[in-house]
Short mmCIF file of C-alpha atoms in Angstrom, two decimals:
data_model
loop_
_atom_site.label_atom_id
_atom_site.label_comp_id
_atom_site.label_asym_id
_atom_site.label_seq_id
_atom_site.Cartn_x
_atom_site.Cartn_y
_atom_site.Cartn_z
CA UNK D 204 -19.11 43.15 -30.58
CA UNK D 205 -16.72 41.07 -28.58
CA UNK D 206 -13.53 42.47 -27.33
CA UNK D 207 -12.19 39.38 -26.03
CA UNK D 208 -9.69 38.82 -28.77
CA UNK D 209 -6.15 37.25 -28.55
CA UNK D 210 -3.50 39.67 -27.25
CA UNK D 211 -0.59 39.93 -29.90
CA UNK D 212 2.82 41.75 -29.91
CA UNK D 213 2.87 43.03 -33.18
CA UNK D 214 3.54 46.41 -35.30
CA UNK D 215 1.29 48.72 -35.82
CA UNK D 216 0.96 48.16 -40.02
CA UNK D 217 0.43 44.95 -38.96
CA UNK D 218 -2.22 46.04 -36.40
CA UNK D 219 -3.67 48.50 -38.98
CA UNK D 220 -4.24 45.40 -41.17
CA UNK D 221 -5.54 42.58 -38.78
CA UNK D 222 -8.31 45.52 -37.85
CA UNK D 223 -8.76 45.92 -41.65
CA UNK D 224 -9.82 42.42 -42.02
CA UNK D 225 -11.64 41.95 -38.57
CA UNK D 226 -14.26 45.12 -40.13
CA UNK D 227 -14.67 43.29 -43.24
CA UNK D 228 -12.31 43.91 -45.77
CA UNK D 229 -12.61 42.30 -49.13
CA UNK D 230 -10.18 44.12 -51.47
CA UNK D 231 -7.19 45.67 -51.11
CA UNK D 232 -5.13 47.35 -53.71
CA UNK D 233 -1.47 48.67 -53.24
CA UNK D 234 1.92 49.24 -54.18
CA UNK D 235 5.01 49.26 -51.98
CA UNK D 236 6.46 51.32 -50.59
CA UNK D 237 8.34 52.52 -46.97
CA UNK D 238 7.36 52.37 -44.17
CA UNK D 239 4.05 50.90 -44.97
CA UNK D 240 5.29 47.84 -46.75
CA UNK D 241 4.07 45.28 -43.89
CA UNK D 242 0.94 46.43 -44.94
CA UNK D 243 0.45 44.99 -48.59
CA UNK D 244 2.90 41.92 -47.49
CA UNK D 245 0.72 41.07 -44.59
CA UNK D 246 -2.40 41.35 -47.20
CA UNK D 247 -1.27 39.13 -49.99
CA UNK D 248 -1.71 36.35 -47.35
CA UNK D 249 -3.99 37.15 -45.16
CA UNK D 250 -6.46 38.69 -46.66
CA UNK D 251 -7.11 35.88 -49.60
CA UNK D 252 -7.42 33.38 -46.82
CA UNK D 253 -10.33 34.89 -45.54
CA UNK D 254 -12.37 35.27 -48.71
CA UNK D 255 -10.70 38.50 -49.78
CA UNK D 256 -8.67 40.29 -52.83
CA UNK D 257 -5.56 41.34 -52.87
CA UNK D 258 -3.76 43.12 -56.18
CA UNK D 259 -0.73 44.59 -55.99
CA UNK D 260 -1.26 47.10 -58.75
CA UNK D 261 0.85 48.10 -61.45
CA UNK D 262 1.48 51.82 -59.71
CA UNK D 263 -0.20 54.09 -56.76
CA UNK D 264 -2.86 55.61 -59.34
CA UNK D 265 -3.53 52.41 -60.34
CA UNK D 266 -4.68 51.29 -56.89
CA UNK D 267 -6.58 54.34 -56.10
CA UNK D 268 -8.25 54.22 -58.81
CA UNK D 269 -9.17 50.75 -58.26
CA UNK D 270 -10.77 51.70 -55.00
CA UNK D 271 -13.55 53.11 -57.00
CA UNK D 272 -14.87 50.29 -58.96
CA UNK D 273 -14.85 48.25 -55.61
CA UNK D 274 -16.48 50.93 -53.86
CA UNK D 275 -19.28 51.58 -56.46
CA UNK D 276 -20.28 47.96 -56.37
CA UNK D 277 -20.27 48.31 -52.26
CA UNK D 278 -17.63 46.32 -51.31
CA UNK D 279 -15.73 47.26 -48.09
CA UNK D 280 -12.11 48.12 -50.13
CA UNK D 281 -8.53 49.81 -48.99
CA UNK D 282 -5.08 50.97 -50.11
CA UNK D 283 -2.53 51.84 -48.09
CA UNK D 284 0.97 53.77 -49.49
CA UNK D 285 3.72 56.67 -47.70
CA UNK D 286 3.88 60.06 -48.45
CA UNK D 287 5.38 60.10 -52.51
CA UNK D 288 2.59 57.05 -52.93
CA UNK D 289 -0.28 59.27 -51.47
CA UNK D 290 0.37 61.83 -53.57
CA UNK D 291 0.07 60.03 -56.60
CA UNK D 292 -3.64 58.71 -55.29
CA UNK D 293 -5.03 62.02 -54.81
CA UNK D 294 -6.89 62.49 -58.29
CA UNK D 295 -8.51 59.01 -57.50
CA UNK D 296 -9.47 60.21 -53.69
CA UNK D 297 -11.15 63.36 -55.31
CA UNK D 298 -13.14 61.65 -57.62
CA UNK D 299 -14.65 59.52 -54.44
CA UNK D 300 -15.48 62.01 -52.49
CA UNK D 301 -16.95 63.57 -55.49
CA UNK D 302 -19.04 60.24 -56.46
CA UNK D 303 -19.81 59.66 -53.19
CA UNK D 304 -17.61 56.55 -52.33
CA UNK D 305 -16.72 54.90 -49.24
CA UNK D 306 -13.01 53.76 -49.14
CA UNK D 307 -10.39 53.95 -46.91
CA UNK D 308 -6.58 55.03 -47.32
CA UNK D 309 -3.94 54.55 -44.93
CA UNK D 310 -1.11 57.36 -44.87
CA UNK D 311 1.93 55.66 -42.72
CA UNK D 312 3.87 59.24 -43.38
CA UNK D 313 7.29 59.57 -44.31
CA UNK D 314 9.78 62.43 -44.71
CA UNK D 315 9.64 64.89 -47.23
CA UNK D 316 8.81 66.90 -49.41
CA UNK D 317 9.68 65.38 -52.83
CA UNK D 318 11.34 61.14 -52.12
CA UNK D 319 12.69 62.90 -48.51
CA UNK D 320 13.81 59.83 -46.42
CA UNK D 321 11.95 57.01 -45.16
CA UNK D 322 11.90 58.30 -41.39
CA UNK D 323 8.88 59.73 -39.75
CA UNK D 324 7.47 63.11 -40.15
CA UNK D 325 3.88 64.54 -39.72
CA UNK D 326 4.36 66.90 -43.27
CA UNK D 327 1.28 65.29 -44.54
CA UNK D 328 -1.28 66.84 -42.36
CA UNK D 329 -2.39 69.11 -44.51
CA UNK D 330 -2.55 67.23 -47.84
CA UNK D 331 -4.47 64.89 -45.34
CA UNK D 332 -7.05 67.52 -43.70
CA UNK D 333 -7.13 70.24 -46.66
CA UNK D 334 -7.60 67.87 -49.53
CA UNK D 335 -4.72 66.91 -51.36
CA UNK D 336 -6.30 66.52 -54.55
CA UNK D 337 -8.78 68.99 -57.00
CA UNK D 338 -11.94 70.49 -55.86
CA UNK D 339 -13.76 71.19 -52.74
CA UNK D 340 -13.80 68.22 -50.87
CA UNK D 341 -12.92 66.66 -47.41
CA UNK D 342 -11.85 63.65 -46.33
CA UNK D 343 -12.39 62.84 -42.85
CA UNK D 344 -8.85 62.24 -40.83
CA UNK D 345 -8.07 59.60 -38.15
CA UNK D 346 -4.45 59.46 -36.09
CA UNK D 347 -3.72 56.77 -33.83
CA UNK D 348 -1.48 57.25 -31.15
CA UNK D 349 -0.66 53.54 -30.12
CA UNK D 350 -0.96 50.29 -32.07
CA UNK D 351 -3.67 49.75 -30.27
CA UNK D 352 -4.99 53.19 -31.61
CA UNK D 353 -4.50 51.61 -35.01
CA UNK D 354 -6.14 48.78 -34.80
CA UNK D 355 -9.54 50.25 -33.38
CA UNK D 356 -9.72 53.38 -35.60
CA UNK D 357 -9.47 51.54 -38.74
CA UNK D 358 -12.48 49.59 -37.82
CA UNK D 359 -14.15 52.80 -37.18
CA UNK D 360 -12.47 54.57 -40.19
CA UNK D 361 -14.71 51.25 -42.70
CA UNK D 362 -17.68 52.54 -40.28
CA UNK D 363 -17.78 55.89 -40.83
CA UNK D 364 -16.89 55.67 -45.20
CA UNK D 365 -20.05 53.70 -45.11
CA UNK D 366 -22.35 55.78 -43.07
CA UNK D 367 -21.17 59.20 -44.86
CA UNK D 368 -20.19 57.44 -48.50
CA UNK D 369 -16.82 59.51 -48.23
CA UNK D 370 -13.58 58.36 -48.09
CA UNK D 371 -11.55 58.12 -44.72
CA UNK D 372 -7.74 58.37 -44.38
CA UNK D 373 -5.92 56.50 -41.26
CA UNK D 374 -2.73 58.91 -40.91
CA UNK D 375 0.07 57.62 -39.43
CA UNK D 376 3.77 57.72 -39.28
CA UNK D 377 6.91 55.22 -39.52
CA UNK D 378 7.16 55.25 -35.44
CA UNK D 379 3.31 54.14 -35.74
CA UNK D 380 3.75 51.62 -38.48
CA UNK D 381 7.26 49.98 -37.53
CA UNK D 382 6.82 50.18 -33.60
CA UNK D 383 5.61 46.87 -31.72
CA UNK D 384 3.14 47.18 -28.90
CA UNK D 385 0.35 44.49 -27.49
CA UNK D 386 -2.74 44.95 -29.22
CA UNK D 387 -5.79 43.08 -28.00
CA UNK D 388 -7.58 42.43 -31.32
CA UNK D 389 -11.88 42.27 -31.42
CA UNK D 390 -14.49 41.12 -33.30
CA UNK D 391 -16.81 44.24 -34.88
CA UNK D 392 -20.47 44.15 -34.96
CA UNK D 393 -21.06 41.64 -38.51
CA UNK D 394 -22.35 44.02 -41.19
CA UNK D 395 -25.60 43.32 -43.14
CA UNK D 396 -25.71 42.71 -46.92
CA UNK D 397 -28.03 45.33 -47.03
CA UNK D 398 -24.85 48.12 -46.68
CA UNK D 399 -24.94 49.83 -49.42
CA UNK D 400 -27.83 48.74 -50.90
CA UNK D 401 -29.78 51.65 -51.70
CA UNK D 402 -26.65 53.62 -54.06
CA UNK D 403 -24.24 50.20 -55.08
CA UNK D 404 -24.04 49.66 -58.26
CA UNK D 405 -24.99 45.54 -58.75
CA UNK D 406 -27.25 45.15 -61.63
CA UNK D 407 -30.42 47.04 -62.49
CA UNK D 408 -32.75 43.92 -62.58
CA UNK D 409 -36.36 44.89 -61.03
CA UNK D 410 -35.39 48.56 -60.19
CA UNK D 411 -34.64 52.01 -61.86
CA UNK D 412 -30.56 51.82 -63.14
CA UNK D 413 -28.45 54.19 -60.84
CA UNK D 414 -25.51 56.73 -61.89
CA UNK D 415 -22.70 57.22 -59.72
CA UNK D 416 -20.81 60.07 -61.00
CA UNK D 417 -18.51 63.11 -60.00
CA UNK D 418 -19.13 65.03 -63.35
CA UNK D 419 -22.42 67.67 -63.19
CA UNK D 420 -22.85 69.65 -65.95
CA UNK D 421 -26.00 71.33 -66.06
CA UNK D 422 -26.63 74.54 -64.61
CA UNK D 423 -26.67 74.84 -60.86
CA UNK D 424 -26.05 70.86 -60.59
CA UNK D 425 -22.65 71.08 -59.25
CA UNK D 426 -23.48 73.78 -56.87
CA UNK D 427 -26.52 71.85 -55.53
CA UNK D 428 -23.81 69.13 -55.31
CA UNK D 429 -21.46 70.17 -53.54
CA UNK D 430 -23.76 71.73 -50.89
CA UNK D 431 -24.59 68.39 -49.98
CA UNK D 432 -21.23 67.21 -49.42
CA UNK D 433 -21.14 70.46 -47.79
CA UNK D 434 -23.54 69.04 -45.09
CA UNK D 435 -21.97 65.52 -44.15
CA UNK D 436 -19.32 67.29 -43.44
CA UNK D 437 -20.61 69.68 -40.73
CA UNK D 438 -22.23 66.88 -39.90
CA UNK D 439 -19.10 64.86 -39.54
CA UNK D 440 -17.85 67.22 -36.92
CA UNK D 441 -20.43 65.46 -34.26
CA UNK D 442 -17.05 62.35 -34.74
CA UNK D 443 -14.55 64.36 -33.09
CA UNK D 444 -12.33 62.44 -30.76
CA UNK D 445 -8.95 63.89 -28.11
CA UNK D 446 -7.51 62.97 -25.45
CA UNK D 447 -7.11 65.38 -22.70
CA UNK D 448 -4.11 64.12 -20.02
CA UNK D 449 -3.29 66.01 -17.06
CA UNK D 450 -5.51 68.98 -19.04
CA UNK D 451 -8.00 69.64 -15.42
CA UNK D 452 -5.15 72.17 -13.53
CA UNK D 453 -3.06 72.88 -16.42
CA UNK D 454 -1.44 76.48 -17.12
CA UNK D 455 -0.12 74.85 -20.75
CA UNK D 456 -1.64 72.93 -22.55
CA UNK D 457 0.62 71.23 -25.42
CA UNK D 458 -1.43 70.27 -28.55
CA UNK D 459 -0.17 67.19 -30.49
CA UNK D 460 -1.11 64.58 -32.52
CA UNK D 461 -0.49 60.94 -33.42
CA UNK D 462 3.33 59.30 -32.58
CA UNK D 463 4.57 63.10 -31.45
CA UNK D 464 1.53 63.28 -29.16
CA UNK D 465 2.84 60.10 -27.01
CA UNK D 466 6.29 61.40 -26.81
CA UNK D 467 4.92 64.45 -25.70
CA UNK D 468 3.09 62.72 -23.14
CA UNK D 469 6.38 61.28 -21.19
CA UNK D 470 7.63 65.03 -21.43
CA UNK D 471 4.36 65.72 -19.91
CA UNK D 472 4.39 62.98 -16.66
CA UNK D 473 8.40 64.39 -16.11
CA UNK D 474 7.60 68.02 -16.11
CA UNK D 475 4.04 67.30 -14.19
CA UNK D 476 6.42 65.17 -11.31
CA UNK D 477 8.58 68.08 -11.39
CA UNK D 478 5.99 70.42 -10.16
CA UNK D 479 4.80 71.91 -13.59
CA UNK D 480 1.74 72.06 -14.72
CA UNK D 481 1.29 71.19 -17.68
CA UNK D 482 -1.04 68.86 -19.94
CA UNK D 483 -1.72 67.21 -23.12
CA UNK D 484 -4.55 67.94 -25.97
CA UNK D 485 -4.15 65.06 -28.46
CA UNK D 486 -6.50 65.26 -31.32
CA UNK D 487 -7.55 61.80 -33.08
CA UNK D 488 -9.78 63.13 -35.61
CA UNK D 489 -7.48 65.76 -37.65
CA UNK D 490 -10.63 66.50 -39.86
CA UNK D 491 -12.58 67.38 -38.72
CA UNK D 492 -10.56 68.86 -36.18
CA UNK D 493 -11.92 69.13 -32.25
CA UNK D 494 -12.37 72.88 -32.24
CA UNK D 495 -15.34 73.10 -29.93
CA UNK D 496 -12.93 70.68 -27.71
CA UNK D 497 -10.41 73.09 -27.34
CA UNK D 498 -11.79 75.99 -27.08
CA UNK D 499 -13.29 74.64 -23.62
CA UNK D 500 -9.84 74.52 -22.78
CA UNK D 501 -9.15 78.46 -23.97
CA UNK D 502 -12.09 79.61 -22.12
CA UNK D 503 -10.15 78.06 -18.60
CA UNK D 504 -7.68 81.22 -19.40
CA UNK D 505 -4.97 78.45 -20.47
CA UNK D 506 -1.55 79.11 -22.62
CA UNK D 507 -1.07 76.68 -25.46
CA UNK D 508 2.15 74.84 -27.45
CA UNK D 509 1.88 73.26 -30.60
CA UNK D 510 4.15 70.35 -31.35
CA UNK D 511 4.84 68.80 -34.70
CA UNK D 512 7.22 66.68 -36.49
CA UNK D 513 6.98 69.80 -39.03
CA UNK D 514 7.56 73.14 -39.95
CA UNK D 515 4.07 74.23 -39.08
CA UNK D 516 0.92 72.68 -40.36
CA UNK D 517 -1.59 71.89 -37.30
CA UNK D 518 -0.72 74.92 -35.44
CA UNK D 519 -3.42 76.66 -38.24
CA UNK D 520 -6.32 74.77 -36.80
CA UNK D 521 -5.06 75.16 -33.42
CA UNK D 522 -5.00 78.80 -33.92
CA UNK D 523 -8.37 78.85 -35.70
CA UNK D 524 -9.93 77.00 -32.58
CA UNK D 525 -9.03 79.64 -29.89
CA UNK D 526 -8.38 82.88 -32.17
CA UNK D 527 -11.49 84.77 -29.97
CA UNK D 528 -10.27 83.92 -27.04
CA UNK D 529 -6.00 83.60 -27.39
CA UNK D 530 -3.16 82.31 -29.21
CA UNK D 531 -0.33 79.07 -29.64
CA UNK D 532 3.06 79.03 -29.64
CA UNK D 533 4.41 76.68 -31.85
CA UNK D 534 7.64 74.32 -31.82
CA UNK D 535 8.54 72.54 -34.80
CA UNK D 536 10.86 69.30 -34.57
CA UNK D 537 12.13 68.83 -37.80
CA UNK D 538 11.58 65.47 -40.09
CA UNK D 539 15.01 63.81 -40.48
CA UNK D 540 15.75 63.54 -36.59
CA UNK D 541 13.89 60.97 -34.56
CA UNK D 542 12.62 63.15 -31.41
CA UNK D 543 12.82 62.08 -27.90
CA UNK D 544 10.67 63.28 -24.97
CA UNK D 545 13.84 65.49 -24.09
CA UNK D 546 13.88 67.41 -26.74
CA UNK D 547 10.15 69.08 -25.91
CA UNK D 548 11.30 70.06 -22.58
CA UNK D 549 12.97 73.42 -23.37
CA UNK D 550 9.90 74.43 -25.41
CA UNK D 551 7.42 73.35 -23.06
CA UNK D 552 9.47 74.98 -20.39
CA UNK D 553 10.14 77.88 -22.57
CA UNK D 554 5.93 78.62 -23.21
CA UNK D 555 5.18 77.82 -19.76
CA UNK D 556 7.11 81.67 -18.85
CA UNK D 557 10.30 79.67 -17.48
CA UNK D 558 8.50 78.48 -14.51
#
């Protein structure tokens, strides 16, 4: 691959879409709605002049459920929606995990619950990481940071829905989409015809016809089933990605994720040229989450802080991740205010035993 692209000042829906079509993107189904809206408006243009479909569907099931029929024939496909829109996709994201279906969904999260505002909030992590939608099933989680972030991980996000046929959510927020920052844009490795070839659906001619389904009805078939979605994703935990700043001499380390995570880092390089030490533990991959990752850091005989643009949703997995060994405090900036890196200094301060 070549990463000696142009270097733009754009926004990071816009970023999020540019990487979209630079790993092969050939249909994209939406329906607007903010903060994501760049997304389908920079699609219906750009995305045709490169070979590509766009539909701006009638509704957010309709798109999902679009994704599908793309998907089954092997075609590299996307949606993209906020918080009420995702919601309304989730019956069609269960049904491709359950039939096996590479696709990927971008979340640019808004405030809620219910229409909330259009500000940004991280309240979607867990219908992101849990499954929003029927069944057991898991689809695997990617948070950028930067626009930068954005672009990148949505070329990996196509990647990895192909190599573990399960759909793969880019979750993001309305600093993420509607903030401008230079992103160098690349050129991927070009992908064969041959992905996909031994499941798409494309015409039976000269071979045994194929079934791709999410309905197993005889006995033991669904259990057999599900055990092997079981196994890609264990196996999808060897894809975990942090970042670990100013982690190596910490006493504290503050976990957070995605647009919160960078604020928290200027809180961070203040409080760090103040004399305290503390660090940073953002995760990238939400699901799975980097467990084994921080746990390294629990066995140092650090203290941890949670921070969220919740009430309380990663803090579980954080917890999970070092309950042998100790526990997280948690601080919860609420959706509806836009936080600055002043407002984590009390709790940082606070967790860190007022040193």
């Amino acid at each position: 691959m070549s990463r000696n692209g142009e270097k733009l000042f754009i926004k990071g829906n816009e970023a999020i879409s540019r990487g979209a079509i630079a790993a092969g993107l050939k249909c994209y189904f939406g329906y607007p709605i903010t903060p994501q809206n760049d997304i389908p408006e920079y699609m219906s243009a750009a995305l045709p002049a490169v070979g590509g479909e766009f539909v701006q569907a009638e509704s957010e099931v309709a798109a999902a459920n679009m994704l599908i029929g793309a998907a089954a024939c092997g075609v590299r496909c996307m949606t993209s929606s906020s918080s009420p829109g995702v919601s309304l996709k989730q019956e069609a994201i269960s049904y491709l995990a359950g039939s096996q279906l590479p696709a990927v969904i971008v979340n640019m999260n808004r405030g809620g619950p219910g229409l909330g505002d259009i500000g940004p909030s991280q309240g979607d992590y867990f219908q992101a990481t849990k499954g929003g939608g029927h069944g057991d099933y898991r689809t695997l989680v990617l948070a950028p940071g930067t626009c930068q972030e954005a672009y990148d991980l949505v070329i990996e996000a196509f990647d990895l829905a192909f190599k573990y046929r399960n759909p793969v959510m880019i979750l993001g927020d309305a600093i993420i989409g509607q903030m401008k920052e230079p992103v160098i844009t690349w050129t991927p490795e070009e992908k064969t015809a041959e992905e996909g070839a031994d499941w798409r659906i494309e015409g039976a001619k000269g071979r045994d016809h194929r079934i791709i389904k999410s309905l197993f009805l005889s006995e033991g078939s669904l259990a057999a089933h599900n055990m092997t979605l079981q196994a890609k994703y264990d196996d999808m935990a060897k894809n975990t990605k942090q970042e670990l700043f100013e982690t190596d001499d910490a006493e504290l380390i503050v976990v957070a994720y995605g647009s919160i995570g960078r604020i928290v880092k200027s809180t961070v390089r203040k409080l760090r040229a103040e004399g305290h030490k503390v660090g940073l533990f953002r995760p990238i991959t939400l699901y799975p989450f980097p467990s084994a990752e921080l746990k390294k850091q629990a066995e140092q005989g650090k203290k941890f802080l949670t921070i969220e643009h919740n009430l309380g949703q990663m803090v579980e997995d954080v917890r999970l991740s070092i309950r042998t060994i100790t526990d997280s405090d948690f601080f919860g900036f609420m959706p509806g205010n836009l936080p600055t890196p002043d407002d984590f200094e009390e709790p940082i301060l606070k967790s860190l035993g007022g040193k």
